[in-house]
Coordinates of C-alpha atoms in Angstrom, one line a residue:
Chain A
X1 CA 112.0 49.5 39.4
X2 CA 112.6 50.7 35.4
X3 CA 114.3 48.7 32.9
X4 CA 118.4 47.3 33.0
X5 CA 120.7 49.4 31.1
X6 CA 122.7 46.0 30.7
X7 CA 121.7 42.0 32.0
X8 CA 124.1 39.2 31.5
X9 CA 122.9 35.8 32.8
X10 CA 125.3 32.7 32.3
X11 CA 124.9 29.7 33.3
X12 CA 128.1 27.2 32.9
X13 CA 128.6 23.7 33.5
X14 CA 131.0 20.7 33.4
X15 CA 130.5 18.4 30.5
X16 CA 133.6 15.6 31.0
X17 CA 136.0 18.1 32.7
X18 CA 135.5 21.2 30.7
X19 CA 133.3 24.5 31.8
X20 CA 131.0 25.4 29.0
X21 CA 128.2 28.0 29.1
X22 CA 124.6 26.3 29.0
X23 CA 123.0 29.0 28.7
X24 CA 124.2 32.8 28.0
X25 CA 122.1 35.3 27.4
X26 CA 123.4 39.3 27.2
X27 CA 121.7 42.5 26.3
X28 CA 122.0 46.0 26.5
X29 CA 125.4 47.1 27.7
X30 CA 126.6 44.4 28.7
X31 CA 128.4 41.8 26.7
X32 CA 130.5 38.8 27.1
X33 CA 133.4 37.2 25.3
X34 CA 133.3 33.8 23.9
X35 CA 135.3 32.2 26.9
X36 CA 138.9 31.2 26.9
X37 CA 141.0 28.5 28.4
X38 CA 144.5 29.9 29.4
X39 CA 145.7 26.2 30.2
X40 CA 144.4 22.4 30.6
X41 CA 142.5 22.7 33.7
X42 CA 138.8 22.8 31.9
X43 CA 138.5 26.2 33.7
X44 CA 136.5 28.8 31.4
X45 CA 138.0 32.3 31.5
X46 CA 135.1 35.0 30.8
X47 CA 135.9 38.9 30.0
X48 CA 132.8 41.1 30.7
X49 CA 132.4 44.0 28.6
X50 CA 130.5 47.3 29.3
X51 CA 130.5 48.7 25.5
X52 CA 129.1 51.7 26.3
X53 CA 132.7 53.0 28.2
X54 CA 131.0 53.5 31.3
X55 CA 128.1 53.9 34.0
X56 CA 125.7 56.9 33.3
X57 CA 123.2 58.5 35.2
X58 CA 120.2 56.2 36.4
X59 CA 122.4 53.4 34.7
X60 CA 121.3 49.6 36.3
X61 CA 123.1 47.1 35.3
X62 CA 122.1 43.1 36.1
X63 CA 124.0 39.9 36.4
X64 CA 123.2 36.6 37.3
X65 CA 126.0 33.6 36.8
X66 CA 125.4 29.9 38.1
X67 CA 127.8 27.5 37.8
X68 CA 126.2 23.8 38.2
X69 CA 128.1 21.0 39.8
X70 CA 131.6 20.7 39.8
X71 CA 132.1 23.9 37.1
X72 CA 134.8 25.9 37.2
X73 CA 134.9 29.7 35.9
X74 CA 137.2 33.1 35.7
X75 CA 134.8 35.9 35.5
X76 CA 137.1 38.9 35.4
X77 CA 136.0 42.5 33.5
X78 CA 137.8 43.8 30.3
X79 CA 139.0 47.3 31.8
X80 CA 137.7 49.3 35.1
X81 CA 134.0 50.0 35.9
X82 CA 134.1 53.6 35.4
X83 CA 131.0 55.7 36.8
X84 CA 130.6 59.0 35.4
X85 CA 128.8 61.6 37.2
X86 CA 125.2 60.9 38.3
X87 CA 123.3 64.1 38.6
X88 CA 119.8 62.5 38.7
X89 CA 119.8 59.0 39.8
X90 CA 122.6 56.3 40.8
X91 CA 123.7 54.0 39.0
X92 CA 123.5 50.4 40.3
X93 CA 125.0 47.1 39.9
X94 CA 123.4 43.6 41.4
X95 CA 125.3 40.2 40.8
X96 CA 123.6 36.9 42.0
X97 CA 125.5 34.1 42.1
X98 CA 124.6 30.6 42.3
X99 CA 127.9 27.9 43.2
X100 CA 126.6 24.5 43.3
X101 CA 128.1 21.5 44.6
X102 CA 131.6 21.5 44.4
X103 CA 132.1 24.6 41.7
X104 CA 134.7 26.9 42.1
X105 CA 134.5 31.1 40.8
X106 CA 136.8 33.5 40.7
X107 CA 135.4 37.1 40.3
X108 CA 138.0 39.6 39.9
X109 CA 136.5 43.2 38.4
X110 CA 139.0 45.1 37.7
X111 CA 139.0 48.5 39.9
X112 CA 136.4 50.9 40.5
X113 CA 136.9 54.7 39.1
X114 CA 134.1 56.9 40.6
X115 CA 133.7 60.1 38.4
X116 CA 133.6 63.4 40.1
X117 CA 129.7 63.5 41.7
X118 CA 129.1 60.0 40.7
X119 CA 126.6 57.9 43.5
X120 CA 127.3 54.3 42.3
X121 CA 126.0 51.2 44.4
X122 CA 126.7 47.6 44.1
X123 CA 125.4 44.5 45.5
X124 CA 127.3 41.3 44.9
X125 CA 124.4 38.1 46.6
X126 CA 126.5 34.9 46.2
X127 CA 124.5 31.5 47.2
X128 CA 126.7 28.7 47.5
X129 CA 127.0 25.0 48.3
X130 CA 129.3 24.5 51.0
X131 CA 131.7 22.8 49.1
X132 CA 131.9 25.3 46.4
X133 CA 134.8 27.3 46.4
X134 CA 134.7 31.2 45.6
X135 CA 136.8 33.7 44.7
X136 CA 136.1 37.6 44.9
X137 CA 137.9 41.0 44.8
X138 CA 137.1 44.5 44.4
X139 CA 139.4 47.3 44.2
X140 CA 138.0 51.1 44.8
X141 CA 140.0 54.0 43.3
X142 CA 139.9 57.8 44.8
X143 CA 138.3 57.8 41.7
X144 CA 138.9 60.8 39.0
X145 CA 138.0 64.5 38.8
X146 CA 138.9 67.0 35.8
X147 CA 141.3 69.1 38.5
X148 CA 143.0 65.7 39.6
X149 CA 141.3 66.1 43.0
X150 CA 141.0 62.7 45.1
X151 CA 137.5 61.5 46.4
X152 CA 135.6 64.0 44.5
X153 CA 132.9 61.3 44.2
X154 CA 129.6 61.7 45.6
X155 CA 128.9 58.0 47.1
X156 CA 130.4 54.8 46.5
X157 CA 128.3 52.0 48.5
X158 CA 129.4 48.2 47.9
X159 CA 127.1 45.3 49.7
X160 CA 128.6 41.7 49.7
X161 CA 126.1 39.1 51.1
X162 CA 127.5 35.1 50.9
X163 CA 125.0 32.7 52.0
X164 CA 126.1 29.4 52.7
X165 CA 123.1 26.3 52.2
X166 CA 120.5 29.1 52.7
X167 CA 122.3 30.9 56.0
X168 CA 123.7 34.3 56.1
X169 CA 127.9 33.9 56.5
X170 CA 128.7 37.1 55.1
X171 CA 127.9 40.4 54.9
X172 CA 130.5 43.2 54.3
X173 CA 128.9 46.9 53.5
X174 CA 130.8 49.8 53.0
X175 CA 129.8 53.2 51.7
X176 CA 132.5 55.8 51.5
X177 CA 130.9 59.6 51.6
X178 CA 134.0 61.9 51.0
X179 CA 131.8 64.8 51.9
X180 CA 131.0 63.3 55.3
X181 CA 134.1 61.2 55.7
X182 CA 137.8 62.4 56.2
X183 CA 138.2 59.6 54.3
X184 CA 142.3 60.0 53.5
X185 CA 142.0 60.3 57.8
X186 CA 142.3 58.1 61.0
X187 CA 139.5 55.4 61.0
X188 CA 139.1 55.5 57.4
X189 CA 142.0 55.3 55.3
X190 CA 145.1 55.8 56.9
X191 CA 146.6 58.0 54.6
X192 CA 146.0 55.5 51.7
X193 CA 144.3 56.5 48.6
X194 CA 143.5 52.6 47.4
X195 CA 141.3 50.7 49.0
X196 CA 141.1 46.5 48.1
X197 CA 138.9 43.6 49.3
X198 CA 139.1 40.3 49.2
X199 CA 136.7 37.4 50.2
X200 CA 137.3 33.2 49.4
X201 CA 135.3 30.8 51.1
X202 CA 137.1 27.1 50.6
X203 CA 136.4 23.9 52.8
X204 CA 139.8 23.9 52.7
X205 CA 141.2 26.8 54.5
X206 CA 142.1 27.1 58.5
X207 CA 144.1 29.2 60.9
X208 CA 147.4 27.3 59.7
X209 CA 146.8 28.2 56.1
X210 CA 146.0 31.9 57.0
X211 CA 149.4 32.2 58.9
X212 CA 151.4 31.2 55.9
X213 CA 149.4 33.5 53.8
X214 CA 150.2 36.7 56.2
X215 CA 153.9 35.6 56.2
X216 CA 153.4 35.4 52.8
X217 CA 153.2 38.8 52.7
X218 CA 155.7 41.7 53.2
X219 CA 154.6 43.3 56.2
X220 CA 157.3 45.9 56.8
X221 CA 156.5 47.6 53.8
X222 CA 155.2 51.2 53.1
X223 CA 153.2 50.6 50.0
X224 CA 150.7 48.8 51.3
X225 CA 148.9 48.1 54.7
X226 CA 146.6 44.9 55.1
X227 CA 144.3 43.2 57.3
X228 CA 143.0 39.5 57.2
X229 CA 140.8 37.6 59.1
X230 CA 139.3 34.0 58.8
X231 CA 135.6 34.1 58.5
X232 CA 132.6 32.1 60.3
X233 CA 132.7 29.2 58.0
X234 CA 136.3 27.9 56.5
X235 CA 137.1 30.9 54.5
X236 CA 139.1 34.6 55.0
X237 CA 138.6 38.1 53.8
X238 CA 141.5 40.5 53.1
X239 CA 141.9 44.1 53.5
X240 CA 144.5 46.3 51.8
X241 CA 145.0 50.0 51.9
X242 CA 147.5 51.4 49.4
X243 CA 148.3 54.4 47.2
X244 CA 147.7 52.2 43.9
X245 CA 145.7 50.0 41.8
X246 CA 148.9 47.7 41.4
X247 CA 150.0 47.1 44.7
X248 CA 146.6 45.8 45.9
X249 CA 146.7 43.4 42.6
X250 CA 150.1 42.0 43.3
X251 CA 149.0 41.3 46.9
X252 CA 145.9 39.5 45.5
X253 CA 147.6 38.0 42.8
X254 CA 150.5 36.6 45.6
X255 CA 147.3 35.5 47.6
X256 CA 145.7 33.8 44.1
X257 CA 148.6 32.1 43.1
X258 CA 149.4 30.2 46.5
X259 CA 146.1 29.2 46.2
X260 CA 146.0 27.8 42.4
X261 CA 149.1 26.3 43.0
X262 CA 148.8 24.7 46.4
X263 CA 145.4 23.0 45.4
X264 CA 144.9 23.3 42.1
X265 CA 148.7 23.1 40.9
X266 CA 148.1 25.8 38.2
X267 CA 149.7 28.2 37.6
X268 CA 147.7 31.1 37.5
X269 CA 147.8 33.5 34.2
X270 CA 148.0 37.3 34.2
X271 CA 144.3 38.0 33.8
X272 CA 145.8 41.6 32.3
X273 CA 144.4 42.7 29.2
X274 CA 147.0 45.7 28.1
Chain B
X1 CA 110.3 55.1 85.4
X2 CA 113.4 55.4 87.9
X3 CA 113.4 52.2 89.0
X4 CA 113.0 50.7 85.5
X5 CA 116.3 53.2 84.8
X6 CA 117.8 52.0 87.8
X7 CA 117.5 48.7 86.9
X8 CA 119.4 49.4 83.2
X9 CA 122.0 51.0 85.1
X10 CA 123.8 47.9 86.6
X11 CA 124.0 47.0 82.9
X12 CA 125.9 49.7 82.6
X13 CA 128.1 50.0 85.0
X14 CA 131.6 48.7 84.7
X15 CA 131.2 46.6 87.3
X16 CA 128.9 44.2 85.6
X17 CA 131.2 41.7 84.7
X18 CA 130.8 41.0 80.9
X19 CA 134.6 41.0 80.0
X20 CA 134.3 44.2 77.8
X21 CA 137.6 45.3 79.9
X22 CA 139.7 43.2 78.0
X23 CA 138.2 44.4 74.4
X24 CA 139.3 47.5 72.5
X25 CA 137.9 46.8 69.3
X26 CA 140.7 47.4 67.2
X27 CA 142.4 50.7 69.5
X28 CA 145.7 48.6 70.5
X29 CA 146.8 48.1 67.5
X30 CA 145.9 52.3 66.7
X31 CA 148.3 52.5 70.0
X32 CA 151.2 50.2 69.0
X33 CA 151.3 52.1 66.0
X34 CA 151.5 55.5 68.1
X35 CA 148.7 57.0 65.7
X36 CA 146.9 57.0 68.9
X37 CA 148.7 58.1 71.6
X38 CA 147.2 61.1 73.5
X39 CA 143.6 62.3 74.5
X40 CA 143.3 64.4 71.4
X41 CA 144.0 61.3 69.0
X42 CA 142.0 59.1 71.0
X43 CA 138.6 61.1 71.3
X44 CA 139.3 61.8 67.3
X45 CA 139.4 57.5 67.5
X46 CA 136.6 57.4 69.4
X47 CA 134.2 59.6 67.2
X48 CA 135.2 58.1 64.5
X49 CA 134.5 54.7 66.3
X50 CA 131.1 55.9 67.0
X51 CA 129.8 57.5 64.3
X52 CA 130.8 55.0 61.3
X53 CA 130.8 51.8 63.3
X54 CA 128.9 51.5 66.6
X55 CA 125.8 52.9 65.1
X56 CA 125.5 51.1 62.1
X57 CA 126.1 47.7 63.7
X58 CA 125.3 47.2 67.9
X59 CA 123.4 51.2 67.6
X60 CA 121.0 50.1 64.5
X61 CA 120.7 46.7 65.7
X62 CA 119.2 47.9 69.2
X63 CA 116.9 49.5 67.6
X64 CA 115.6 47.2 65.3
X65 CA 115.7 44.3 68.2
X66 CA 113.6 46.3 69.6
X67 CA 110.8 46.8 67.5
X68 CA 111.3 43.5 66.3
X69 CA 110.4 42.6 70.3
X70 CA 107.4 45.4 70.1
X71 CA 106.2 43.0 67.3
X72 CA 106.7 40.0 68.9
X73 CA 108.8 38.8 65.4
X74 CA 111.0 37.1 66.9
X75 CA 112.4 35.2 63.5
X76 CA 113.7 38.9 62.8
X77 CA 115.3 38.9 66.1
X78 CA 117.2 35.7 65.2
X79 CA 117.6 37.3 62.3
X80 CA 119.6 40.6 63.2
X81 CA 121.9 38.2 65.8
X82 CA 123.2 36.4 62.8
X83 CA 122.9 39.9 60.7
X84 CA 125.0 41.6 63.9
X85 CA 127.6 38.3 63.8
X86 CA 128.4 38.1 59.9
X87 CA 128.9 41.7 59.4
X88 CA 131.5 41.7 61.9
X89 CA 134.3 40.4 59.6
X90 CA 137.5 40.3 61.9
X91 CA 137.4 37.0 64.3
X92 CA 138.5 38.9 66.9
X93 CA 135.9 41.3 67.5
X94 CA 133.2 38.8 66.1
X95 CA 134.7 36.0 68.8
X96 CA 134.8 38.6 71.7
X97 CA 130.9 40.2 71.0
X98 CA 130.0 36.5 71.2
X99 CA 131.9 35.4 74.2
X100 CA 130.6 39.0 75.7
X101 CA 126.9 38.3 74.6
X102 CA 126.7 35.2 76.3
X103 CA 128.2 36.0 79.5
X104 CA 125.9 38.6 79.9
X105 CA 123.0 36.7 79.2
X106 CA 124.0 34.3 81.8
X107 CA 124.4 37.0 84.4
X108 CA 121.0 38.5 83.5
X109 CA 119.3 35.1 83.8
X110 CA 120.1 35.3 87.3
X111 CA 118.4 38.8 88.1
X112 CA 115.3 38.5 85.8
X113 CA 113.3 36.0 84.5
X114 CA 112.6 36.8 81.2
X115 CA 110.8 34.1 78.8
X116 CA 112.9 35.8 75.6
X117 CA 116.2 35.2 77.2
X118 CA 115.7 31.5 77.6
X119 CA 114.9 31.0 74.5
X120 CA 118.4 33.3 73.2
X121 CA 119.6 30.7 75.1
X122 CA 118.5 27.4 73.9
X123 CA 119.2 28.9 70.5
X124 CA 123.0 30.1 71.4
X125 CA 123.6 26.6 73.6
X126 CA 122.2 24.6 69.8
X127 CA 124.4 27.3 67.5
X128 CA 121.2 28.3 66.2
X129 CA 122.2 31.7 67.1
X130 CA 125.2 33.5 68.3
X131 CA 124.8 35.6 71.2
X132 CA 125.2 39.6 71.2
X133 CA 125.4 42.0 74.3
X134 CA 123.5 44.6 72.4
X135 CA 120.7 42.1 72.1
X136 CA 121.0 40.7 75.5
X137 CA 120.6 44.3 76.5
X138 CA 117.8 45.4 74.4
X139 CA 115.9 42.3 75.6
X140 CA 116.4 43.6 79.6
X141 CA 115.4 47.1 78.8
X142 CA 112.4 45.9 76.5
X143 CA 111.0 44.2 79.5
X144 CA 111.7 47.0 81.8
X145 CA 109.8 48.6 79.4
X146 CA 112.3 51.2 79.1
X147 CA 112.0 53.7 75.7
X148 CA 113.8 52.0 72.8
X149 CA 115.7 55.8 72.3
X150 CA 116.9 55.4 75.7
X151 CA 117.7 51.9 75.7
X152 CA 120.3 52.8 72.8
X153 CA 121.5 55.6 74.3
X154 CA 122.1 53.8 77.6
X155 CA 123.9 50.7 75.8
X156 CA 125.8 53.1 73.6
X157 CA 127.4 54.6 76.8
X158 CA 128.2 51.4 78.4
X159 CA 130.5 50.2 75.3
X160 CA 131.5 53.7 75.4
X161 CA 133.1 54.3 79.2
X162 CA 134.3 51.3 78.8
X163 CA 136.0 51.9 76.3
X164 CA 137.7 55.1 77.3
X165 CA 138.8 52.9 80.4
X166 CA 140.6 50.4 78.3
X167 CA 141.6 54.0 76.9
X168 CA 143.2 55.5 80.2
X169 CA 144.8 51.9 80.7
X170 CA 146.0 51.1 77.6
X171 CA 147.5 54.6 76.3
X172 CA 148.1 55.2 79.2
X173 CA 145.7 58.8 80.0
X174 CA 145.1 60.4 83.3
X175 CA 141.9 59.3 84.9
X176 CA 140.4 62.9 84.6
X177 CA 141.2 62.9 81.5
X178 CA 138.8 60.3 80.6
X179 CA 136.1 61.5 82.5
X180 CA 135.9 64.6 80.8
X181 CA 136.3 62.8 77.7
X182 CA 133.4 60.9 78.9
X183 CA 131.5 63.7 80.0
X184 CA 132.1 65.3 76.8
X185 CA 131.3 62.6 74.0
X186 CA 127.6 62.7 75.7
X187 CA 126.5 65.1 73.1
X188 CA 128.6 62.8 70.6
X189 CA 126.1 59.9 72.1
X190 CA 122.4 62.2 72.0
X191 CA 123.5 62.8 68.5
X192 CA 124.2 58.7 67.6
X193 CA 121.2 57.8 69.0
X194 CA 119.2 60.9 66.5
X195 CA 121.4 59.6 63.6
X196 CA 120.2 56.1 64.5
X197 CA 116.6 57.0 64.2
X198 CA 116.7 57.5 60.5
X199 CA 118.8 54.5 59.8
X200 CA 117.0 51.7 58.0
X201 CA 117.7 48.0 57.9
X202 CA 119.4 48.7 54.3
X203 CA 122.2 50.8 56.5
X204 CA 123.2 48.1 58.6
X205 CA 126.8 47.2 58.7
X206 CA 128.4 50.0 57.3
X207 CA 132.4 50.0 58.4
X208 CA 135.2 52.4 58.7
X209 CA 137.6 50.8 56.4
X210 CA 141.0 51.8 58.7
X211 CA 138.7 50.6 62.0
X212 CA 138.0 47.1 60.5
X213 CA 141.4 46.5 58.7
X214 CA 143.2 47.8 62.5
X215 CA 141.1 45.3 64.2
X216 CA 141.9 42.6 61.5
X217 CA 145.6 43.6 62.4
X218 CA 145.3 43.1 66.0
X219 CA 145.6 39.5 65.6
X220 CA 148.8 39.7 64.9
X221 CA 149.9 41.9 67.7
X222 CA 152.5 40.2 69.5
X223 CA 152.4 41.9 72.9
X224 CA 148.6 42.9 74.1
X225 CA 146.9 44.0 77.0
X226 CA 143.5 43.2 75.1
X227 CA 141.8 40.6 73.5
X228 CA 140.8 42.5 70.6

């Protein structure tokens, strides 16, 4: 297919304890920030930028991240991924990931706004070692129309394939089609307008530690409604409905911080750039 | 052709023993939440059910299996049980399709002797492979050398009655009431199986969002009459 509208590949490894790029190489629309450390832990923060505002027609954007052995990154975004309408083509996202031995990678974009008639589809491929840990989230908004209407969008399509040594483990697709879908209906979205997933594959994590995580959470309240599930291989996804960008990031962020501070005993920071 | 037919019937009929009785793929937990809790909120369930899960994940995989079979590519066979398994996020349903899968394979080794089935098997008894009822069932109708249009219509049924019998159980309906809900989501079923024609292998696995996260929830349910 044509050119990238934007590529970003980085490739980060740990030289005595600290994450450092090897190799990063940006161009187009895409950019990223020169990495920061938000405490002692070695772990390199990263804030991806899209200078141009936004996803246009045709847009394809490309991004490829390996961490090497025992590296440890933040890869977050510096504002949502807004996709403007697409009256031609969609526009198109693809992340491969590569987690070697014993890495770790958080991935938190910040939400997805679909424009009224945008088609937008994204395909996250992760490869990993089985004693890497990952880290992933998504959030997608009822997006944004100029008469305030909700799911005005054309298509929003998300594929998330993990592959542990080589082997398929995951593969989570959804593809909302408001114009198809009742999507604010039964089956789809409850009534909620928000719609939040999360996936983190740890050698680490079992049954016990997914109990603690669900009382963890409040489950008697009406803001949000969640889901989770361990996975085929030590790891769990999360589900959560709700009717705003900030209650699917404070459940993720309760789910985050147990984590850091259970194994990792650091306390996370507020990845919030505003 | 009717005795090829015949034969797929027993695979259907609720009698066959696969343990899909105690499955409702997510429905109890729509039920202790009283969103379902009549026939007009359960066939709007149902549809739903159907058209943005069943046919992108056991409807799509039948027909791939089974012109992966017409091919003799069995790698891609191999390939779509693991495809079938790792889409199928909540443990529950996952765990049950599995458990499902292989008992029926087991119970169809004893009525046919097919060479494809053995080696399903071996792979499932190594964890080489999982084990799927929709695959164990293409397989049988494949060698019966029934149509693959009708071999996903006919398995598409049999998850469906049985499901409208957990249903009239677990709701609980009237039985007429679920026949004619059965009678009537036919048309819902000749219409799947059209849709399912012009899927591709880049539409597989497509959820519901609200089915998924309800069948995520269900492991949590305190009191159940289903396993998932």
């Amino acid at each position: 297919m044509g050119e990238w509208t934007g590529v970003l590949h980085l490739n980060a490894e740990n030289r005595q304890g600290k994450t450092v790029a090897k190799n990063v190489y940006f161009q187009g629309a895409f950019k990223v920030m020169r990495p920061i450390y938000h405490d002692n832990s070695g772990r390199a923060c990263y804030y991806l930028l899209n200078p141009g505002g936004g996803y246009l027609d045709g847009d394809r954007y490309q991004m490829k991240i390996c961490l090497e052995e025992n590296a440890q990154l933040t890869l977050t975004t510096q504002g949502a991924t807004k996709v403007y309408k697409t009256p031609k083509q969609y526009a198109y996202q693809e992340t491969e990931i590569h987690l070697q031995a014993g890495s770790y990678l958080e991935y938190f974009p910040d939400p997805l706004i679909a424009y009224q008639n945008a088609h937008y589809k994204q395909k996250n491929v992760i490869q990993m070692d089985r004693s890497a840990t990952l880290l992933y989230s998504d959030i997608i908004t009822p997006g944004w129309s100029p008469e305030g209407e909700r799911f005005s969008y054309k298509t929003v399509q998300v594929l998330n394939e993990i592959y542990m040594d080589g082997e398929l483990v995951v593969y989570d697709h959804l593809k909302l089609k408001p114009a198809n879908q009742n999507l604010a209906g039964l089956g789809f979205m409850e009534g909620f307008t928000h719609l939040g997933s999360m996936i983190v594959v740890d050698k680490k994590i079992n049954n016990a530690f997914l109990d603690e995580l669900y009382y963890l959470l409040d489950q008697n309240t009406f803001d949000y409604r969640f889901g989770l599930s361990l996975l085929s291989v030590p790891g769990f996804t999360v589900r959560v409905f709700s009717n705003s960008t900030q209650d699917i990031e404070k459940v993720f962020s309760q789910i985050h911080s147990k984590i850091s501070q259970e194994w990792y005993q650091i306390k996370p920071n507020s990845l919030r750039k505003y | 052709m009717d005795e090829k037919i015949l034969a797929l019937f027993q695979l259907c009929d609720s009698n066959f023993p696969t343990g899909a009785f105690s499955h409702s793929y997510g429905l109890e937990s729509y039920i202790q939440d009283n969103t379902v809790h009549n026939i007009d909120t359960f066939s709007e369930w149902l549809r739903v059910y159907i058209d943005e899960q069943l046919i992108y994940s056991d409807g799509l995989a039948c027909q791939l299996v089974y012109q992966s079979l017409e091919e003799d590519d069995l790698q891609k066979v191999w390939k779509l049980d693991r495809l079938l398994t790792m889409q199928n996020l909540p443990r529950e349903t996952r765990e049950g399709a599995m458990r499902m899968g292989e008992r029926m394979l087991h119970l169809v080794q004893s009525l046919y002797r097919i060479p494809v089935l053995s080696g399903y098997r071996k792979r499932i008894e190594e964890k080489q492979s999982f084990g799927h009822p929709a695959i164990v069932f293409t397989m049988v109708a494949h060698h019966l050398g029934v149509p693959n249009s009708t071999s996903i219509l006919f398995y598409l049924y049999s998850v469906v009655s049985s499901i409208v019998q957990n249903a009239v159980r677990g709701i609980p309906l009237g039985q007429t009431a679920g026949q004619k809900l059965i009678r009537d989501v036919q048309t819902d079923l000749m219409e799947a199986v059209e849709a399912i024609s012009n899927l591709g292998e880049e539409d597989f696995g497509i959820v519901s969002p609200g089915i998924e996260l309800s069948q995520m929830r269900h492991e949590r349910v305190n009191i159940r009459i289903f396993m998932s």
